Coordinates of C-alpha atoms in Angstrom, one line a residue:
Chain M
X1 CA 0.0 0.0 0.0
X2 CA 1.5 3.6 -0.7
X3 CA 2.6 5.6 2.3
X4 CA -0.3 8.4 3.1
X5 CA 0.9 12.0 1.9
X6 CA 1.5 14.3 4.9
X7 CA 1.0 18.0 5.0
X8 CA 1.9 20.6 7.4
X9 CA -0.1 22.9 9.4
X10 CA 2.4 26.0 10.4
X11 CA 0.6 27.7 13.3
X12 CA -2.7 26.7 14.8
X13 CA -4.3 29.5 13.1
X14 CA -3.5 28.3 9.7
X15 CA -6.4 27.5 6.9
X16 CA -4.2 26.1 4.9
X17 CA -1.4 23.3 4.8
X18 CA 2.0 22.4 3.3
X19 CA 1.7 19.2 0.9
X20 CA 5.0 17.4 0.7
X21 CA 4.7 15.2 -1.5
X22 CA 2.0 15.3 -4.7
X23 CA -1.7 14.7 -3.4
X24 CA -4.2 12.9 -6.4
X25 CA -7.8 14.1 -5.9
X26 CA -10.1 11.7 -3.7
X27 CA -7.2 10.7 -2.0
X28 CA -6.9 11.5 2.1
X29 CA -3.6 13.8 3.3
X30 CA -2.6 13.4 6.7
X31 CA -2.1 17.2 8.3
X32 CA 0.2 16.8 10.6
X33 CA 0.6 20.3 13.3
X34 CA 3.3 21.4 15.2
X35 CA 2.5 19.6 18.5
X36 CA 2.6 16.1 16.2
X37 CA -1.0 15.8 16.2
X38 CA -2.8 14.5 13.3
X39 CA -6.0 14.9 10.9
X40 CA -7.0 13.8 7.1
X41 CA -8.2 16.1 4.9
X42 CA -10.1 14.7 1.6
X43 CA -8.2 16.3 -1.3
X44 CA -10.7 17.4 -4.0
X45 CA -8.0 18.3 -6.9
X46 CA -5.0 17.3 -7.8
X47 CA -2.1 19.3 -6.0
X48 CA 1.4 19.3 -6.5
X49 CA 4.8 18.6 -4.2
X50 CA 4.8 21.3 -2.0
X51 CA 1.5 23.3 -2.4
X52 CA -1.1 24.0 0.0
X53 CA -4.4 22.7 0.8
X54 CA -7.0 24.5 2.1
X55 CA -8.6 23.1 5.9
X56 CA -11.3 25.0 5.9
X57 CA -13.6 26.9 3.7
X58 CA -12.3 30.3 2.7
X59 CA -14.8 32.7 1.4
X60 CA -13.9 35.1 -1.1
X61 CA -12.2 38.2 0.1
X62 CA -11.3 36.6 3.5
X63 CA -7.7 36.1 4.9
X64 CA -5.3 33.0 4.1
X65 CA -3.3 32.4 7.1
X66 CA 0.1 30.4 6.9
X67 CA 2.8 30.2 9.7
X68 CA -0.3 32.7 11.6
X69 CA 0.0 35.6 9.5
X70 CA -1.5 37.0 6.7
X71 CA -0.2 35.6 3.2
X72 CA -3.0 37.4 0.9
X73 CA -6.8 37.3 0.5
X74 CA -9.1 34.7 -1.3
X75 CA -9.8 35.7 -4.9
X76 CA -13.2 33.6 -5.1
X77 CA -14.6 31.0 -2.5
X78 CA -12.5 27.8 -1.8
X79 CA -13.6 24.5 -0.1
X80 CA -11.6 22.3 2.2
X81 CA -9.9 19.8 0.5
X82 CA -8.7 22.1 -2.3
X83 CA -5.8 23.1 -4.0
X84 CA -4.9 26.7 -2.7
X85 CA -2.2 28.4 -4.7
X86 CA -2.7 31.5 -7.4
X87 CA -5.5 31.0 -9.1
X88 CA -7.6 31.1 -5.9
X89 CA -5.5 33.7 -3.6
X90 CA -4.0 37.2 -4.0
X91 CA -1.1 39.1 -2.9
X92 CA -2.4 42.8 -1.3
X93 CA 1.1 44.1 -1.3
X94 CA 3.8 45.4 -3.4
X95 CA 0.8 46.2 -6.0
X96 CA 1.8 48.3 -8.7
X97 CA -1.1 47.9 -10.6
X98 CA -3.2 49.1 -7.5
X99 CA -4.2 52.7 -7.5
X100 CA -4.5 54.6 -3.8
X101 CA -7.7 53.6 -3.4
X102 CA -7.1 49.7 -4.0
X103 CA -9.1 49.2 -6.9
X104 CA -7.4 47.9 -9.5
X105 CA -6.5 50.2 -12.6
Chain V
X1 CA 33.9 24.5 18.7
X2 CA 34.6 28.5 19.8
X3 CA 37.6 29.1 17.5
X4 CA 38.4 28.7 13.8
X5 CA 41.7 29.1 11.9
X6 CA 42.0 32.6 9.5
X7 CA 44.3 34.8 8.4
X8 CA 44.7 37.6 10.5
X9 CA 45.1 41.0 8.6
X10 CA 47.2 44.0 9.1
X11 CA 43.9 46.2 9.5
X12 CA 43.0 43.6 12.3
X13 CA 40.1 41.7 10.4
X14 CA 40.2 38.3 9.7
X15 CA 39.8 36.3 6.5
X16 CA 38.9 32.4 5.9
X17 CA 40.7 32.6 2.4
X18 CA 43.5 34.0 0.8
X19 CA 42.6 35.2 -2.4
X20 CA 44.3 38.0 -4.6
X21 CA 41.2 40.0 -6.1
X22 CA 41.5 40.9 -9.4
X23 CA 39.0 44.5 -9.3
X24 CA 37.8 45.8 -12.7
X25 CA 37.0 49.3 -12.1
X26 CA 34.7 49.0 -15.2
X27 CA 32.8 47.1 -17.3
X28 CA 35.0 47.3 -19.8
X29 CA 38.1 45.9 -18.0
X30 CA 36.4 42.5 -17.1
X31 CA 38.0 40.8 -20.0
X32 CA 41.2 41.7 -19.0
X33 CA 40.7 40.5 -15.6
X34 CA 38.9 37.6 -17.0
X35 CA 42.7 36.7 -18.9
X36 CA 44.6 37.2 -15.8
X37 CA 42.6 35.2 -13.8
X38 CA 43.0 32.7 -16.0
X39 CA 46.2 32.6 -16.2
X40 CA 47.1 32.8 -12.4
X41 CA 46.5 30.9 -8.8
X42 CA 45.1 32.5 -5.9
X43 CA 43.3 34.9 -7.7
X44 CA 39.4 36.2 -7.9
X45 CA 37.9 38.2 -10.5
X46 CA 35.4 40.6 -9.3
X47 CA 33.5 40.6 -12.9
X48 CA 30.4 43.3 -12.7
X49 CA 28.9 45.2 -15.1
X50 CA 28.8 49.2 -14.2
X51 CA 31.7 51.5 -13.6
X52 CA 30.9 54.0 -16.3
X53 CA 27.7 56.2 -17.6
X54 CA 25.7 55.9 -13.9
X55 CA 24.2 58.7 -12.3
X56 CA 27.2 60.0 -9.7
X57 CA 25.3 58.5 -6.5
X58 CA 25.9 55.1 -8.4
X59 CA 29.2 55.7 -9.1
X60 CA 29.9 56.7 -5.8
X61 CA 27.7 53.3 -4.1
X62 CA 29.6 51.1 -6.8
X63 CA 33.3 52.7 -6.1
X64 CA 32.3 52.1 -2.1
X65 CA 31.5 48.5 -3.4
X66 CA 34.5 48.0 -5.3
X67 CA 36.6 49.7 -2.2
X68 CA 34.7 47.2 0.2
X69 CA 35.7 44.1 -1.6
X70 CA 39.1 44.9 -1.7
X71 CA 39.0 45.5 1.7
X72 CA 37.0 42.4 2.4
X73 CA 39.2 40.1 4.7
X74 CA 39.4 36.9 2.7
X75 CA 41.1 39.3 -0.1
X76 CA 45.3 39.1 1.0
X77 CA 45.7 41.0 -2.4
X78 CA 44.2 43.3 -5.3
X79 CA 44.9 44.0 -8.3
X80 CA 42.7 47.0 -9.7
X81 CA 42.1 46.7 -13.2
X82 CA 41.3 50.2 -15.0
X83 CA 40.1 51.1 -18.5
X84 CA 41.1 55.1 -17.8
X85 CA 38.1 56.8 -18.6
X86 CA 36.1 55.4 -16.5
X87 CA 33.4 56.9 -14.1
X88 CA 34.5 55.1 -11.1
X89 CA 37.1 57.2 -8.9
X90 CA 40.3 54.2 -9.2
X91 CA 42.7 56.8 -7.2
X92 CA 40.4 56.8 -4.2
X93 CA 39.8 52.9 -5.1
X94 CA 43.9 51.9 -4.8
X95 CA 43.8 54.5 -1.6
X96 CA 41.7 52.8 0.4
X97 CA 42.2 49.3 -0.2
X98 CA 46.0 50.1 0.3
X99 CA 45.0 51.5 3.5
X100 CA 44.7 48.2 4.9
X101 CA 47.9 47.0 4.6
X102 CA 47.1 45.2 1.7
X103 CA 49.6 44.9 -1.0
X104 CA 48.3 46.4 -4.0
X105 CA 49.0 47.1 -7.6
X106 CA 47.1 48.9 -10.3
X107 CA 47.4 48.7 -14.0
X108 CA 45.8 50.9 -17.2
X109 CA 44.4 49.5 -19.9
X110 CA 44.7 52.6 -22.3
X111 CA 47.9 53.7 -21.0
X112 CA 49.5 50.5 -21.3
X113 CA 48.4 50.1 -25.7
X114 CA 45.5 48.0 -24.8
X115 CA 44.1 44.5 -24.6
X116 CA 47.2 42.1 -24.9
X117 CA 49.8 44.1 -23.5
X118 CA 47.3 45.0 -20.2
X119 CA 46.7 41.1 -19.9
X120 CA 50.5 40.6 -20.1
X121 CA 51.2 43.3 -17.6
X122 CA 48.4 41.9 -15.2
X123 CA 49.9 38.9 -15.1
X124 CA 53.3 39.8 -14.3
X125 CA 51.5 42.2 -10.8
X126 CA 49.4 39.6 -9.9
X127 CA 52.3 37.0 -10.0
X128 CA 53.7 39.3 -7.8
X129 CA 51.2 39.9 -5.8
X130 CA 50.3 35.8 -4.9
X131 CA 54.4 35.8 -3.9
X132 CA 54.1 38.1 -1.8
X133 CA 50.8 36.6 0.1
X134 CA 51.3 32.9 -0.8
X135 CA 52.9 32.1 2.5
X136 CA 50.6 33.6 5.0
X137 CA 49.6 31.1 7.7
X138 CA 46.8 30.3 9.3
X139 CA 46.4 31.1 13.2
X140 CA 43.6 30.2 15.7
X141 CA 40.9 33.0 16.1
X142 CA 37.9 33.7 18.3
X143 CA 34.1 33.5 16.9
X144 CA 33.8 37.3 18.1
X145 CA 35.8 37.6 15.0
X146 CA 33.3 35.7 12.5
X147 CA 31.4 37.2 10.0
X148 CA 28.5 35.5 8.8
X149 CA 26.0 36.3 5.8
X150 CA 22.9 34.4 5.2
X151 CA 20.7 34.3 1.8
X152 CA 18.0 31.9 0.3
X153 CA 17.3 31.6 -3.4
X154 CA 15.3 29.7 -6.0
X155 CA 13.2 29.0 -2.8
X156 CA 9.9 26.6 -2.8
X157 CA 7.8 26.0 0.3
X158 CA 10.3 23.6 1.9
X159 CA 12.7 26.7 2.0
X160 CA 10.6 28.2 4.7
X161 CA 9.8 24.8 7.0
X162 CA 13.4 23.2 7.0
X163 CA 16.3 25.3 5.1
X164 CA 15.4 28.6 6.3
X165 CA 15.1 27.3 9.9
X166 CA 18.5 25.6 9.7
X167 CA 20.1 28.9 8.7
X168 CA 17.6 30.7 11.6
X169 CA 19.3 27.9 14.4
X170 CA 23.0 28.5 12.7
X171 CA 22.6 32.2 13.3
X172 CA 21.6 32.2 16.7
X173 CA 24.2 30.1 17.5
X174 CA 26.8 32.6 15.8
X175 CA 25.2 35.2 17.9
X176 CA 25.6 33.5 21.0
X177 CA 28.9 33.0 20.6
X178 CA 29.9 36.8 19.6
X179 CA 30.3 36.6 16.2
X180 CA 28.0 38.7 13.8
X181 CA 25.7 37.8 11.7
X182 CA 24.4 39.6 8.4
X183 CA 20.6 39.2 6.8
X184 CA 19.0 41.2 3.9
X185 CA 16.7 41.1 0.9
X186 CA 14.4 43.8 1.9
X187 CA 12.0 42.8 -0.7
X188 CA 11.2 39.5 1.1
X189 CA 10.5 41.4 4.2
X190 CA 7.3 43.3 2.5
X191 CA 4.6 41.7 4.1
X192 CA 6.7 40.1 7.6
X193 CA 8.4 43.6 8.6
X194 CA 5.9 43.5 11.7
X195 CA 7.9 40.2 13.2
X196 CA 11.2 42.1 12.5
X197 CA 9.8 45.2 13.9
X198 CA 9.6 43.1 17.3
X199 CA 12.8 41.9 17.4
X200 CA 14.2 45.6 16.6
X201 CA 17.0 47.1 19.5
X202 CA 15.2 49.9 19.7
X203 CA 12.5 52.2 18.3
X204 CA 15.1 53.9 15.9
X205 CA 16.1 50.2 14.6
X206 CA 12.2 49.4 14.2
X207 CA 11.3 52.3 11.8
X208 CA 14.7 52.0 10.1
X209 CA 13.0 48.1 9.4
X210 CA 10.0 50.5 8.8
X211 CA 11.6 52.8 6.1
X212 CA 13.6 50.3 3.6
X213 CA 10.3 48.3 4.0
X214 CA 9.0 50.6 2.5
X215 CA 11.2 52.5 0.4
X216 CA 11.5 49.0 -1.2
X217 CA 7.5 48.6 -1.9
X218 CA 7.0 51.9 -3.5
X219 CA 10.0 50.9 -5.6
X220 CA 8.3 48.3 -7.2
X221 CA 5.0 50.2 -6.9
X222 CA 6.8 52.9 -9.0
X223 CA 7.0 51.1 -11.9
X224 CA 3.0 51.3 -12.3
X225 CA 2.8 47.6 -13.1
X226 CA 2.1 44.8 -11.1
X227 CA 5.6 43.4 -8.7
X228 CA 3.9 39.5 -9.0
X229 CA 5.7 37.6 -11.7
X230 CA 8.6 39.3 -10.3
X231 CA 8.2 38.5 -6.9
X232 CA 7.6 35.5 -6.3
X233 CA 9.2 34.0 -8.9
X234 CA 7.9 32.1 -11.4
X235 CA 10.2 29.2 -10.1
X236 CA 8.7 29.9 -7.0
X237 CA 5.1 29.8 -7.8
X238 CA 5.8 26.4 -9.5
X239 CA 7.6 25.3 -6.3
X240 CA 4.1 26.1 -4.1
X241 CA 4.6 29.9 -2.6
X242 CA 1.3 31.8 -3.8
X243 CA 2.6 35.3 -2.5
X244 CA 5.3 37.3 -1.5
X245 CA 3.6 37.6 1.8
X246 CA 3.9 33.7 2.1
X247 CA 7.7 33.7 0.7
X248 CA 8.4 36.7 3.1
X249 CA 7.0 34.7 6.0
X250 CA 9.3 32.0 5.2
X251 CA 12.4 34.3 4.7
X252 CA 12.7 36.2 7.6
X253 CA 13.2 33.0 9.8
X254 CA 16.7 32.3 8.4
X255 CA 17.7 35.2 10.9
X256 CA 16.6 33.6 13.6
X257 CA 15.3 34.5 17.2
X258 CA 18.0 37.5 18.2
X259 CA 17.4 40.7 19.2
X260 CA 18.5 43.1 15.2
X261 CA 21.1 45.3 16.6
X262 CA 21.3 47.5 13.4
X263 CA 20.0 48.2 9.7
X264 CA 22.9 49.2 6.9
X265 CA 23.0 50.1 3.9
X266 CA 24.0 48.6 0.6
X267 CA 27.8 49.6 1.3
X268 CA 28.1 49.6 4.6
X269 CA 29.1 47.0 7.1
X270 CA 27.9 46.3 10.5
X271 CA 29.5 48.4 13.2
X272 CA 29.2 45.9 16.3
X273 CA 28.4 42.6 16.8
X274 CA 25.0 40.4 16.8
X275 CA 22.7 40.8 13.7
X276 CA 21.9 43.1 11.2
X277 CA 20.2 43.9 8.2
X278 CA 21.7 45.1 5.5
X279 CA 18.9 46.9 2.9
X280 CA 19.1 44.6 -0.1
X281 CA 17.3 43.4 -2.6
X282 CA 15.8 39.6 -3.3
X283 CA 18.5 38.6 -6.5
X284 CA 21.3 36.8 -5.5
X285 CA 24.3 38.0 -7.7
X286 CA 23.5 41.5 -6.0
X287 CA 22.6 40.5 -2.1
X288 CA 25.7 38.1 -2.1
X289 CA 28.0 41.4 -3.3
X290 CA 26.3 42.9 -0.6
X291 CA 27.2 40.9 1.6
X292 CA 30.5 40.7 0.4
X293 CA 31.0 44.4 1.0
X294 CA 29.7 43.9 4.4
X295 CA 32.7 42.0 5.4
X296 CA 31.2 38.4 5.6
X297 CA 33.8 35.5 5.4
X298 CA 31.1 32.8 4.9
X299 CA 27.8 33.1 3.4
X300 CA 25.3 30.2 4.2
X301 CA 22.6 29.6 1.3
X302 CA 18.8 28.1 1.7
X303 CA 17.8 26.9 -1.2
X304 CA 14.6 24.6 -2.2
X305 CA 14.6 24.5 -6.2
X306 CA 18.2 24.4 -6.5
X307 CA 20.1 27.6 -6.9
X308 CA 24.0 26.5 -7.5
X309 CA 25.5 30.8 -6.7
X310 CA 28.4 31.3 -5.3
X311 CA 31.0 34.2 -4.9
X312 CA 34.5 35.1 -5.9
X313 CA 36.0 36.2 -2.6
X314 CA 33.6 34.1 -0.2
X315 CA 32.4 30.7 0.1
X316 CA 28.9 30.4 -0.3
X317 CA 27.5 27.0 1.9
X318 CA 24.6 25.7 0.4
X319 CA 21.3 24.4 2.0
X320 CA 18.5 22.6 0.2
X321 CA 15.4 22.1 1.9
X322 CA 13.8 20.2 -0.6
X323 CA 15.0 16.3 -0.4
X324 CA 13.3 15.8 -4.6
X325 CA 16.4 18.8 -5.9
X326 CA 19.1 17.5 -3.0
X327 CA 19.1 14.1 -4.6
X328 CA 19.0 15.6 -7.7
X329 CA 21.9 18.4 -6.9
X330 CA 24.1 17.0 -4.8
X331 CA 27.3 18.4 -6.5
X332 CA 26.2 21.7 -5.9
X333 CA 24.3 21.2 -2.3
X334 CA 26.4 21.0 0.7
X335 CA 23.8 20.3 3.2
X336 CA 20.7 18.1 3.0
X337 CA 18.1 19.9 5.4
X338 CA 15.3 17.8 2.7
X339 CA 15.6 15.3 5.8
X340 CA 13.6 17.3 8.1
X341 CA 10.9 17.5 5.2
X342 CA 11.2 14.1 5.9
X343 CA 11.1 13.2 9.0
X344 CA 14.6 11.6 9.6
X345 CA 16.5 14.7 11.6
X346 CA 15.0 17.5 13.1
X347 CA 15.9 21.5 12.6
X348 CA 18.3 21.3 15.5
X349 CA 20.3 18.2 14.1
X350 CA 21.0 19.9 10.7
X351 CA 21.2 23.1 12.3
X352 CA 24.6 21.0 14.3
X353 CA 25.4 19.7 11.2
X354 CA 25.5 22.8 9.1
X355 CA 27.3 24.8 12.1
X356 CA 30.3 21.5 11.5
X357 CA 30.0 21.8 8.3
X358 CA 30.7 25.9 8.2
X359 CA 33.7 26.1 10.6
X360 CA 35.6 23.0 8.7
X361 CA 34.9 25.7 5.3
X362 CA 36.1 28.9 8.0
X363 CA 39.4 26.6 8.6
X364 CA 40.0 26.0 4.4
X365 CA 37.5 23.2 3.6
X366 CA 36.0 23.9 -0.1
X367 CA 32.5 23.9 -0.2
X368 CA 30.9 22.4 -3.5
X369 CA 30.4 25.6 -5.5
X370 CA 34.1 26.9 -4.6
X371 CA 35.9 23.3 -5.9
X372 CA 33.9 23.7 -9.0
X373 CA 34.7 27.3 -9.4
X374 CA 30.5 28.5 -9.6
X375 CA 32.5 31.5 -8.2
X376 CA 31.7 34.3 -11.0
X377 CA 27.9 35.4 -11.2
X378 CA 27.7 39.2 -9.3
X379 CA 27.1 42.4 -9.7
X380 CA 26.7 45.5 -7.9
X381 CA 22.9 46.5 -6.7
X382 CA 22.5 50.1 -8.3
X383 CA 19.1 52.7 -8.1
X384 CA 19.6 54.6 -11.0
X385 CA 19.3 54.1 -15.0
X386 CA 22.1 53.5 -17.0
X387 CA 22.5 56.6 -18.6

């Protein structure tokens, strides 16, 4: 039987964890935190070595939290399970293409 | 392990090599240099690309550069290589480095009748140059004396969960035992500047962190256009980070837990022990000149896609937190922190074996990239256009 794929949760706050190794949809990850506890998490798409999943839902516009902090917002609604990288989330810094106001030009 | 064996200097630094650095003052000398370097032992050419046609505060940043190297303690020896029309001020270059106590020697390219006969007479200095450094000796010296720089590149997410956190445990440790230790790339702050801001001395060091911060966003902000695709990189995308937020996050802990005594600029070097920040930005070939010019004897490298820099003057040590690219790079990865990824050693263990690992290269052990001479890519870090 093929080892589980393990992913890590940074911070206790985090929505989203660290595969490493590359997760086929339907499959379960193991999401391993920082005190060595353990969950599985049903991914829904394929995700790469090294990507993150999402552990909860994340509606559009809210946070994505990694290592406890901020890493960007969520550019449209994503469902636990799922694969959680640029197509779903947003940088909201260093944004040239931003004017003042945050709308973009 | 509190001591390591360098070459003590006349200026009272201390250097882990003995190298005779070959210093273009232009662009337009590097293939001069380029022929004596081939030619000789020992020596190091300092190959960038400005020198000439730059707005006078980046002639003045890249002769402080160029000064710096020289001056850098693993260099015993320079040769400064001069077109004679350049921008870059080569009197106040050969002062200073001689200052030192350096040996020094400086040769003309259009005085001497050009190419060839500047080669030949490069040779002939730099011969004497390695003579009169060759036999310089090793002698024991105190980690209050170590500089350290630290850098990751072509980073993924492992970067940030096992080689980043190796560096972070190597650093402390450096700190503890009085050495310094040096930390840039501003750009990979943006986004984490509030957990640096913690760690600040004092409130003047915080909005220092504050004001390259930025300085360093509105930089990229100028430009009207959009800083992703820049940063991250597209190699880091593919390797899992999703912002520069996220790769910031995962940057800032190679400098560990220590209290930032400092922030610098470009040409400067720290004046004290602990750690410091040097205001930077992300691309290696310039933050590793940085670094250079900041005195550092040893540079330590996270990488998780496989970035094989080094450095002509320093050894670069590196780290690859991904176990998929160690296995694949191991001629060019000295350290193989893909084992926490993995389960089979924790941060501390690698952090213990990258600390054995950097004071057998302080004492003359080659790391990877130095005994396959990936020595040449830098350049200096300038603000204005060429003009």
């Amino acid at each position: 039987m093929q080892e589980q794929v393990k992913a890590i949760q940074n911070h206790p706050l985090d929505n989203v964890a660290t595969l490493f190794d590359t997760a086929k949809a339907e499959t379960l990850v193991m999401v391993i935190d920082k005190k060595g506890g353990s969950s599985e998490v049903k991914v829904l798409n394929d995700i790469p070595f090294g990507h993150k999943i999402a552990l909860s839902p994340i509606k559009v516009g809210e946070q994505v939290t990694k290592y406890g902090e901020e890493i960007g917002i969520a550019t449209r609604d994503i469902a636990v399970g799922e694969h959680v990288h640029i197509h779903n989330i947003d940088s909201i810094r260093g944004r040239g293409d931003w004017t003042k106001e945050g709308a973009k030009k | 392990m509190s001591s390591y064996m360098g070459y003590r200097r006349k200026d009272g630094k201390v250097g882990v090599r003995n190298h005779v650095a070959v210093i273009p003052s232009v662009v337009c000398a590097n293939e001069v240099v380029e022929s004596i370097v081939h030619n000789t032992v020992m020596t190091q050419g300092i190959i960038h690309h400005q020198g000439c046609c730059q707005t006078p505060p980046d002639l003045e940043r890249v002769t402080n550069c160029l000064i710096k190297i020289g001056e850098n303690p693993n260099v015993g020896a320079a040769l400064i290589v001069s077109l004679g029309c350049e921008g870059v001020d080569t009197d106040r270059l050969e002062a200073e480095i001689r200052a030192t106590g350096k040996p020094v020697e400086r040769i003309n390219i259009q005085e001497l009748g050009g190419t060839s006969a500047a080669i030949q007479a490069g040779i002939d200095k730099a011969q004497k140059l390695i003579r009169q450094i060759s036999g310089c000796q090793r002698t024991e010296i105190d980690m209050s004396n170590f500089v350290m720089g630290i850098k990751c590149g072509a980073s993924d997410t492992t970067s940030g969960v096992a080689s980043n956190p190796v560096i972070g445990y190597v650093a402390d440790k450096i700190v503890d035992l009085g050495g310094t230790v040096i930390f840039g790339e501003t750009t990979e702050f943006i986004g984490a500047e509030h957990i640096l801001k913690r760690r600040a001395k004092d409130e003047k060091v915080a909005s220092e962190i504050d004001r390259i911060v930025t300085e360093m966003e509105n930089r990229a902000k100028a430009i009207g256009v959009d800083m992703r695709k820049g940063q991250p990189t597209p190699g880091n995308i593919a390797g899992g980070l999703s912002t520069i937020e996220e790769k910031s996050l995962g940057a800032i802990v190679k400098s560990g837990t220590k209290t930032i005594e400092g922030v610098i600029g470009y040409t400067e070097a720290p004046t004290g022990k602990g750690l410091w920040i040097k205001d930077s930005p992300g691309r290696e070939i310039e933050l590793l000149s940085g670094m250079a010019v900041g005195g550092a004897q040893v540079i330590l490298f996270s990488t998780g896609r496989g970035a094989p820099q080094g450095f002509p003057v320093v050894p670069v040590i590196k780290i690859c937190g991904n176990p998929v690219t160690y296995d694949r790079m191991d001629k060019d990865m000295d350290i193989n922190a893909g084992k926490v990824v993995t389960g089979e050693k924790s941060i501390e263990e690698v952090g213990e074996e990258t600390f054995d690992m950097l004071m057998r290269v302080a004492c003359g052990e080659t790391s990877k990239g130095e005994a396959i001479k990936y020595t040449k890519s830098m350049d200096f870090y300038c603000l204005g256009p060429v003009i």
